[in-house]
Amino acid sequence: MEEFKTDFLVIGSGVAGLYTAIRAATHGNVTLVTKGELLESNTWYAQGGIAAALGREDSPLAHLQDTLQAGAGLCVEDAVAVLVAEGPHRIYDLINFGTHFDRDASGELVLGKEAAHSMRRIVHARGDATGAEVAESLADFAARTANLRILRGHLALELLLTDGCCAGAILQSPTGELIHCAARGTVLATGGCGQLYMNTTNPAVATGDGLAMAARAGATLLDMEFVQFHPTALSITENPMPLVSEAVRGEGALLVNEQGERFMLAIHKWAELAPRDIVARAIFHQMQQGHRVYLDATHLGERFPVRFPNIFHLCRERGVDPRKELIPVAPAAHFMMGGVQTNTEGRTSVPHLYACGEVACTGVHGANRLASNSLLEGMVFAERVAQSLKELPDLDSQTSKAVPAAKPAIQPSAAEHTETERLAQRIRSIMWEYAGIVRSGTGLKQAQAELAQIRQHPLAQTYPVANMCLVAEQIVTAALTRQESRGGHFRQDYPQEDSYWADKRVALTPDGAHVVNLTYQHAKAAQTLQSSCKK
Ligand code: FAD
Ligand code: SIN
């Protein structure tokens, strides 16, 4: 097996991976690996923008309050305080790295509005192609960064462990060779797992690999029951489904059914701009009752292609003209609120293993993420991870003796490919049906039984089925454990929030699911906010 050493191994090339790699390269040599093309990530597809308290009327405190409110009582307040206080600084970093955000005629940043934000605070780029602008500018900057090597088409299969510490990863090169990559510090920035669901906005790379690798290495996963379903994907049978950004509703678009009924008015005082989980469930219920649901943005007329050029193009390619026609929409799996447990420095429960971005669970999203807080989280905690990496000891000779946490999965052969794709598709159907927008104990147990059957299949240990199956089981176990409804997790057998669960989180460790107390650190949160106000 080929071997190499690096100070820091960063896995993933979305906002979190690129940002970590650029910043960590100032204090060691960095290898960034990504399993596909450099720009293929959830980040590239991001539309609406990045939330940060930059407006004159805005403040980190107001952003904190909106985030806590959306999080339905489960946000870790000191992590949210870090997010909102450091967010504006990270936006200015991005601008310095070369990101061009949209500005008005006087050169001020234009701020958009999205659901559950009490004011306009979303910076965006190229109208509705924020992710592409961010990913491309970071990738360009990374290519010019000394001490940073980028390996495209390199799949991380398994983490390496020595004496319980993470010491790098086993990679697979584009030609199929296994590589033992030893590292002082390893950073998971592998994004989410929308591809576990039949309907998703996430691209093909979002198979939950980092979550699975971390679990096999013994790391604790938290909040895995909280999957966010975006209310308005374009309703067509494509994988992924193109997104119709919440920013379209922020500019006044209305949700109607085929009878023209504006059903959100009866459901929430903020109607179309209610928190995402509420809008997604309302649309789902409409569809369950046999209705079709549309977004009416016709009031924007010729302004639509100017403000939303990317969405306009996506719709036109599929025969819908949003200037004159209703846009058919449906909910789709979009974001994983839970993930690998980290503290505010990005440390996981496994020494020398760090995580940031969507794969991590810092606790900033609680039970439901506030729109456009994800790219922000990726940057804020990537910066913190990069700073933490400095403290790690030098590579010692033991590192090359590190062993993989589990036997690395093999890729299916060409002949096996159809069968493994069938297994992946089966997992997506099970998750959509039983662990989707509306869940129940009976359905979740059915999911457990069907996933256990898939595990018996001779190809269940191949990549990516093994990862998908493990993460699906983690979501189902957490969802069965939380016997209430809160945020993105809705159970029809426990349809209300339950005060018992108000301060409880589900932690998944190698020995099973544990209910743990959420400990607030209000004092620290207040301090963080105060020091951010002085800057
Ligand atoms: P990603 O950007 O997903 O990057 C993960 C990387 O890891 C990829 O490069 C992938 O190839 C790589 N990888 C995965 N597994 C492996 C492996 N085994 N080996 C090697 N590499 C691996 N959020 C916002 O804040 N604002 C928005 O406007 C917004 N719009 C969105 C629109 C869409 C359509 C989608 C899908 C998401 C949107 N989000 C938005 C959410 C946000 O884009 C993501 O949560 C965020 O980009 C995640 O960044 P990340 O760096 O953690 O992961
Ligand atoms: C959107 O543009 O609606 C997506 C924003 C997000 O996921 O934060």
Coordinates of C-alpha atoms in Angstrom, one line a residue, residues 177-515:
E177 CA -5.1 1.9 -5.1
L178 CA -5.4 2.2 -1.3
I179 CA -3.2 4.8 0.3
H180 CA -2.2 5.0 4.0
C181 CA -2.2 8.7 4.8
A182 CA -0.8 9.5 8.2
A183 CA -1.6 12.9 9.7
R184 CA -1.1 14.9 13.0
G185 CA -4.7 16.1 12.7
T186 CA -7.6 14.9 10.6
V187 CA -10.6 17.1 9.7
L188 CA -13.9 15.7 8.5
A189 CA -15.5 18.2 6.2
T190 CA -17.5 15.7 4.2
G191 CA -20.9 17.4 4.3
G192 CA -24.3 15.8 4.8
C193 CA -26.4 12.8 3.8
G194 CA -29.4 14.0 1.7
Q195 CA -28.7 11.1 -0.7
L196 CA -30.2 8.7 1.9
Y197 CA -33.6 10.0 0.8
M198 CA -35.6 9.4 -2.3
N199 CA -36.3 13.1 -2.7
T200 CA -33.4 15.4 -2.0
T201 CA -31.7 18.7 -3.1
N202 CA -28.3 17.2 -2.3
P203 CA -25.9 16.2 -5.0
A204 CA -24.7 12.6 -5.4
V205 CA -21.6 13.1 -3.2
A206 CA -23.8 13.6 -0.1
T207 CA -23.9 10.0 1.1
G208 CA -22.9 10.6 4.7
D209 CA -19.4 9.1 4.5
G210 CA -17.9 11.3 7.2
L211 CA -20.7 10.4 9.6
A212 CA -20.2 6.7 8.9
M213 CA -16.4 6.8 9.2
A214 CA -16.6 8.8 12.5
A215 CA -19.1 6.3 14.0
R216 CA -16.9 3.4 13.1
A217 CA -13.9 5.1 14.7
G218 CA -16.0 5.4 17.9
A219 CA -16.9 9.1 17.7
T220 CA -20.2 10.3 19.3
L221 CA -22.9 11.4 17.0
L222 CA -25.6 13.8 18.2
D223 CA -29.1 15.0 17.1
M224 CA -29.2 12.5 14.2
E225 CA -33.1 12.5 14.2
F226 CA -33.1 16.1 13.0
V227 CA -33.1 16.1 9.2
Q228 CA -34.3 19.3 7.5
F229 CA -36.7 19.0 4.6
H230 CA -36.7 22.0 2.3
P231 CA -40.2 23.0 1.5
T232 CA -39.7 24.0 -2.1
A233 CA -37.7 21.8 -4.4
L234 CA -38.9 21.8 -8.0
S235 CA -41.4 19.0 -8.2
I236 CA -39.9 16.7 -10.7
T237 CA -38.5 13.2 -10.6
E238 CA -34.8 14.0 -10.7
N239 CA -32.0 13.2 -8.3
P240 CA -31.1 15.7 -7.0
M241 CA -34.2 17.9 -7.3
P242 CA -33.4 21.5 -8.2
L243 CA -34.0 23.9 -5.4
V244 CA -36.3 26.9 -5.6
S245 CA -34.7 29.1 -2.9
E246 CA -36.5 30.4 0.1
A247 CA -35.3 33.8 -1.0
V248 CA -38.0 33.6 -3.6
R249 CA -40.6 33.5 -0.8
G250 CA -38.5 36.2 0.9
E251 CA -39.3 38.4 -2.2
G252 CA -43.0 37.8 -1.8
A253 CA -43.8 34.6 -3.6
L254 CA -46.9 32.7 -2.3
L255 CA -47.6 29.1 -1.8
V256 CA -50.9 27.9 -3.3
N257 CA -52.6 24.6 -4.2
E258 CA -54.2 23.8 -7.5
Q259 CA -57.4 25.5 -6.3
G260 CA -55.5 28.7 -5.7
E261 CA -55.9 28.4 -1.9
R262 CA -53.1 30.1 0.1
F263 CA -53.0 27.4 2.7
M264 CA -50.1 28.8 4.8
L265 CA -52.3 31.6 6.1
A266 CA -54.2 29.3 8.3
I267 CA -51.1 27.5 9.6
H268 CA -48.7 30.2 10.9
K269 CA -48.7 33.9 11.5
W270 CA -45.6 34.3 9.2
A271 CA -47.4 32.2 6.5
E272 CA -44.9 31.4 3.7
L273 CA -42.1 32.6 5.8
A274 CA -42.8 30.4 8.8
P275 CA -39.9 28.1 9.9
R276 CA -38.9 25.5 7.3
D277 CA -40.2 22.5 9.2
I278 CA -43.7 24.0 9.5
V279 CA -43.9 25.0 5.8
A280 CA -42.5 21.6 4.7
R281 CA -45.1 19.7 6.7
A282 CA -47.9 21.9 5.5
I283 CA -47.0 21.2 1.9
F284 CA -46.6 17.5 2.6
H285 CA -50.1 17.4 4.2
Q286 CA -51.5 19.2 1.1
M287 CA -49.9 16.5 -1.1
Q288 CA -51.2 13.7 1.2
Q289 CA -54.7 15.1 0.7
G290 CA -54.2 14.8 -3.1
H291 CA -53.4 18.5 -3.8
R292 CA -50.7 19.8 -6.0
V293 CA -48.6 22.7 -4.6
Y294 CA -47.2 25.7 -6.4
L295 CA -45.1 28.7 -5.8
D296 CA -46.6 31.8 -7.3
A297 CA -43.8 34.3 -8.1
T298 CA -45.6 35.9 -11.0
H299 CA -45.7 39.3 -9.2
L300 CA -41.9 39.5 -9.8
G301 CA -42.5 39.4 -13.6
E302 CA -39.3 40.5 -15.4
R303 CA -37.6 41.0 -12.1
F304 CA -37.5 37.2 -11.6
P305 CA -34.7 36.4 -14.1
V306 CA -32.7 39.4 -12.8
R307 CA -32.9 38.5 -9.1
F308 CA -32.9 34.7 -9.5
P309 CA -31.1 34.0 -12.8
N310 CA -30.0 30.5 -11.8
I311 CA -33.5 29.4 -10.6
F312 CA -35.0 31.0 -13.7
H313 CA -32.7 28.9 -15.9
L314 CA -33.4 25.7 -13.9
C315 CA -37.2 26.2 -14.3
R316 CA -37.0 27.2 -18.0
E317 CA -34.9 24.1 -18.8
R318 CA -37.8 22.1 -17.4
G319 CA -40.5 24.0 -19.3
V320 CA -41.7 26.4 -16.5
D321 CA -41.7 30.1 -17.0
P322 CA -41.8 31.6 -13.4
R323 CA -42.5 35.1 -14.9
K324 CA -46.0 33.9 -16.0
E325 CA -46.5 30.4 -14.6
L326 CA -46.8 28.8 -11.2
I327 CA -43.8 26.7 -10.2
P328 CA -44.7 23.2 -9.0
V329 CA -42.9 22.5 -5.7
A330 CA -42.5 19.6 -3.2
P331 CA -40.4 19.1 -0.1
A332 CA -37.1 17.3 -0.2
A333 CA -34.4 16.2 2.2
H334 CA -32.0 19.1 2.4
F335 CA -29.8 19.3 5.5
M336 CA -28.6 17.2 8.5
M337 CA -28.8 19.2 11.7
G338 CA -27.1 16.4 13.7
G339 CA -23.7 15.0 13.1
V340 CA -20.4 14.2 14.7
Q341 CA -20.4 15.9 18.1
T342 CA -17.9 18.7 18.4
N343 CA -17.1 21.4 20.9
T344 CA -16.8 25.0 19.7
E345 CA -13.2 24.3 18.7
G346 CA -14.3 21.6 16.3
R347 CA -12.9 18.7 18.5
T348 CA -14.8 15.4 18.3
S349 CA -14.8 12.8 21.0
V350 CA -11.9 11.0 19.3
P351 CA -8.5 12.8 20.0
H352 CA -6.9 14.4 17.0
L353 CA -10.1 14.1 14.9
Y354 CA -11.9 17.3 14.1
A355 CA -15.1 18.0 12.2
C356 CA -16.7 21.1 10.7
G357 CA -19.5 22.1 8.4
E358 CA -22.6 19.9 7.8
V359 CA -20.9 16.7 9.0
A360 CA -20.4 18.2 12.5
C361 CA -22.9 18.8 15.2
T362 CA -21.9 22.0 17.0
G363 CA -25.4 22.4 18.3
V364 CA -26.0 25.7 16.5
H365 CA -29.0 24.4 14.6
G366 CA -30.8 22.6 17.5
A367 CA -33.9 20.9 16.1
N368 CA -34.2 23.1 13.0
R369 CA -31.7 25.2 11.1
L370 CA -32.4 28.8 10.4
A371 CA -32.0 29.4 6.7
S372 CA -28.6 30.4 5.4
N373 CA -26.9 29.6 8.7
S374 CA -25.1 26.6 7.2
L375 CA -22.4 28.2 5.0
L376 CA -21.8 30.5 7.9
E377 CA -21.4 27.6 10.3
G378 CA -19.0 26.0 7.8
M379 CA -16.7 29.1 7.8
V380 CA -16.9 30.0 11.5
F381 CA -16.0 26.6 12.8
A382 CA -13.5 25.9 10.0
E383 CA -11.5 28.9 11.3
R384 CA -11.7 27.5 14.8
V385 CA -10.6 24.0 13.7
A386 CA -7.7 25.6 11.8
Q387 CA -6.6 27.4 14.9
S388 CA -7.0 24.2 17.1
L389 CA -4.8 22.1 14.8
K390 CA -1.8 24.3 15.7
E391 CA -1.8 22.7 19.2
L392 CA -1.4 19.1 18.0
P393 CA 1.9 17.3 18.7
D394 CA 4.3 16.5 15.8
L395 CA 3.8 13.2 13.9
D396 CA 5.5 10.4 15.7
S397 CA 6.9 7.2 14.4
Q398 CA 3.8 5.3 15.7
T399 CA 1.6 7.0 13.2
S400 CA 2.6 4.8 10.4
K401 CA 1.6 1.8 12.6
A402 CA -2.0 3.2 12.9
V403 CA -4.7 0.8 11.7
P404 CA -8.0 1.5 10.1
A405 CA -11.0 1.7 12.4
A406 CA -12.7 -1.1 10.3
K407 CA -11.9 -3.1 7.2
P408 CA -12.1 -0.6 4.3
A409 CA -15.1 -1.2 2.1
I410 CA -14.4 -2.2 -1.5
Q411 CA -16.0 -0.6 -4.6
P412 CA -18.5 -2.8 -6.3
S413 CA -17.3 -4.3 -9.6
A414 CA -18.8 -3.1 -12.9
A415 CA -21.0 -6.2 -12.9
E416 CA -22.2 -5.6 -9.3
H417 CA -23.0 -1.9 -9.9
T418 CA -26.6 -2.4 -10.9
E419 CA -27.3 -4.4 -7.8
T420 CA -25.6 -1.9 -5.4
E421 CA -27.5 1.0 -7.0
R422 CA -30.7 -1.1 -6.3
L423 CA -29.7 -1.4 -2.7
A424 CA -28.9 2.4 -2.5
Q425 CA -32.3 3.1 -4.0
R426 CA -34.0 0.7 -1.6
I427 CA -32.4 2.7 1.3
R428 CA -33.7 6.0 -0.2
S429 CA -37.2 4.6 -0.4
I430 CA -37.2 3.2 3.2
M431 CA -35.9 6.5 4.6
W432 CA -38.4 8.6 2.6
E433 CA -41.3 6.4 3.6
Y434 CA -40.5 5.8 7.3
A435 CA -37.9 8.3 8.4
G436 CA -39.1 11.3 6.4
I437 CA -41.2 14.4 7.0
V438 CA -43.8 12.5 9.1
R439 CA -42.6 9.5 11.2
S440 CA -44.2 7.0 13.6
G441 CA -42.8 4.3 16.0
T442 CA -44.3 1.6 13.8
G443 CA -42.8 3.0 10.6
L444 CA -39.4 3.5 12.2
K445 CA -39.4 -0.1 13.5
Q446 CA -40.3 -1.2 9.9
A447 CA -37.3 0.8 8.7
Q448 CA -35.0 -0.9 11.2
A449 CA -36.2 -4.3 10.1
E450 CA -35.7 -3.5 6.3
L451 CA -32.3 -1.9 6.9
A452 CA -31.3 -5.0 8.9
Q453 CA -32.3 -7.1 5.8
I454 CA -30.2 -5.0 3.5
R455 CA -27.2 -5.6 5.9
Q456 CA -27.5 -9.3 5.1
H457 CA -27.0 -8.8 1.4
P458 CA -23.6 -10.0 0.1
L459 CA -22.9 -6.5 -1.4
A460 CA -24.0 -4.6 1.8
Q461 CA -20.3 -4.0 2.7
T462 CA -19.4 -2.3 -0.5
Y463 CA -19.0 1.5 -0.9
P464 CA -21.2 3.5 -0.6
V465 CA -24.0 1.1 0.5
A466 CA -22.2 0.3 3.8
N467 CA -22.0 4.0 4.7
M468 CA -25.5 4.8 3.6
C469 CA -26.9 1.8 5.6
L470 CA -25.1 2.7 8.8
V471 CA -26.1 6.4 8.7
A472 CA -29.7 5.4 7.9
E473 CA -29.7 3.2 11.0
Q474 CA -28.3 6.0 13.1
I475 CA -31.1 8.4 12.0
V476 CA -33.8 5.7 12.6
T477 CA -32.4 4.8 16.0
A478 CA -32.3 8.5 17.1
A479 CA -35.8 9.1 15.7
L480 CA -37.2 6.1 17.6
T481 CA -35.5 7.3 20.8
R482 CA -37.0 10.8 20.7
Q483 CA -40.6 10.2 21.6
E484 CA -41.9 13.7 20.9
S485 CA -42.2 16.1 17.9
R486 CA -39.8 19.0 17.8
G487 CA -38.3 21.0 14.9
G488 CA -37.5 18.8 11.9
H489 CA -38.5 15.6 13.8
F490 CA -42.2 14.9 13.6
R491 CA -43.8 11.8 15.0
Q492 CA -47.5 11.3 14.4
D493 CA -47.6 9.0 17.5
Y494 CA -46.1 11.8 19.6
P495 CA -47.3 14.9 17.7
Q496 CA -46.5 17.5 20.4
E497 CA -43.4 18.9 22.0
D498 CA -42.9 17.2 25.3
S499 CA -41.3 19.2 28.2
Y500 CA -39.3 16.1 29.2
W501 CA -37.4 16.3 26.0
A502 CA -36.9 20.1 26.1
D503 CA -33.4 19.8 27.4
K504 CA -32.5 16.3 26.1
R505 CA -30.5 15.2 23.1
V506 CA -29.9 11.7 21.7
A507 CA -26.2 10.7 21.6
L508 CA -25.1 7.7 19.6
T509 CA -22.0 6.0 20.7
P510 CA -20.5 2.5 19.8
D511 CA -22.6 1.0 22.7
G512 CA -25.9 2.5 21.5
A513 CA -28.3 5.4 22.0
H514 CA -28.1 7.5 25.1
V515 CA -30.4 10.4 26.2

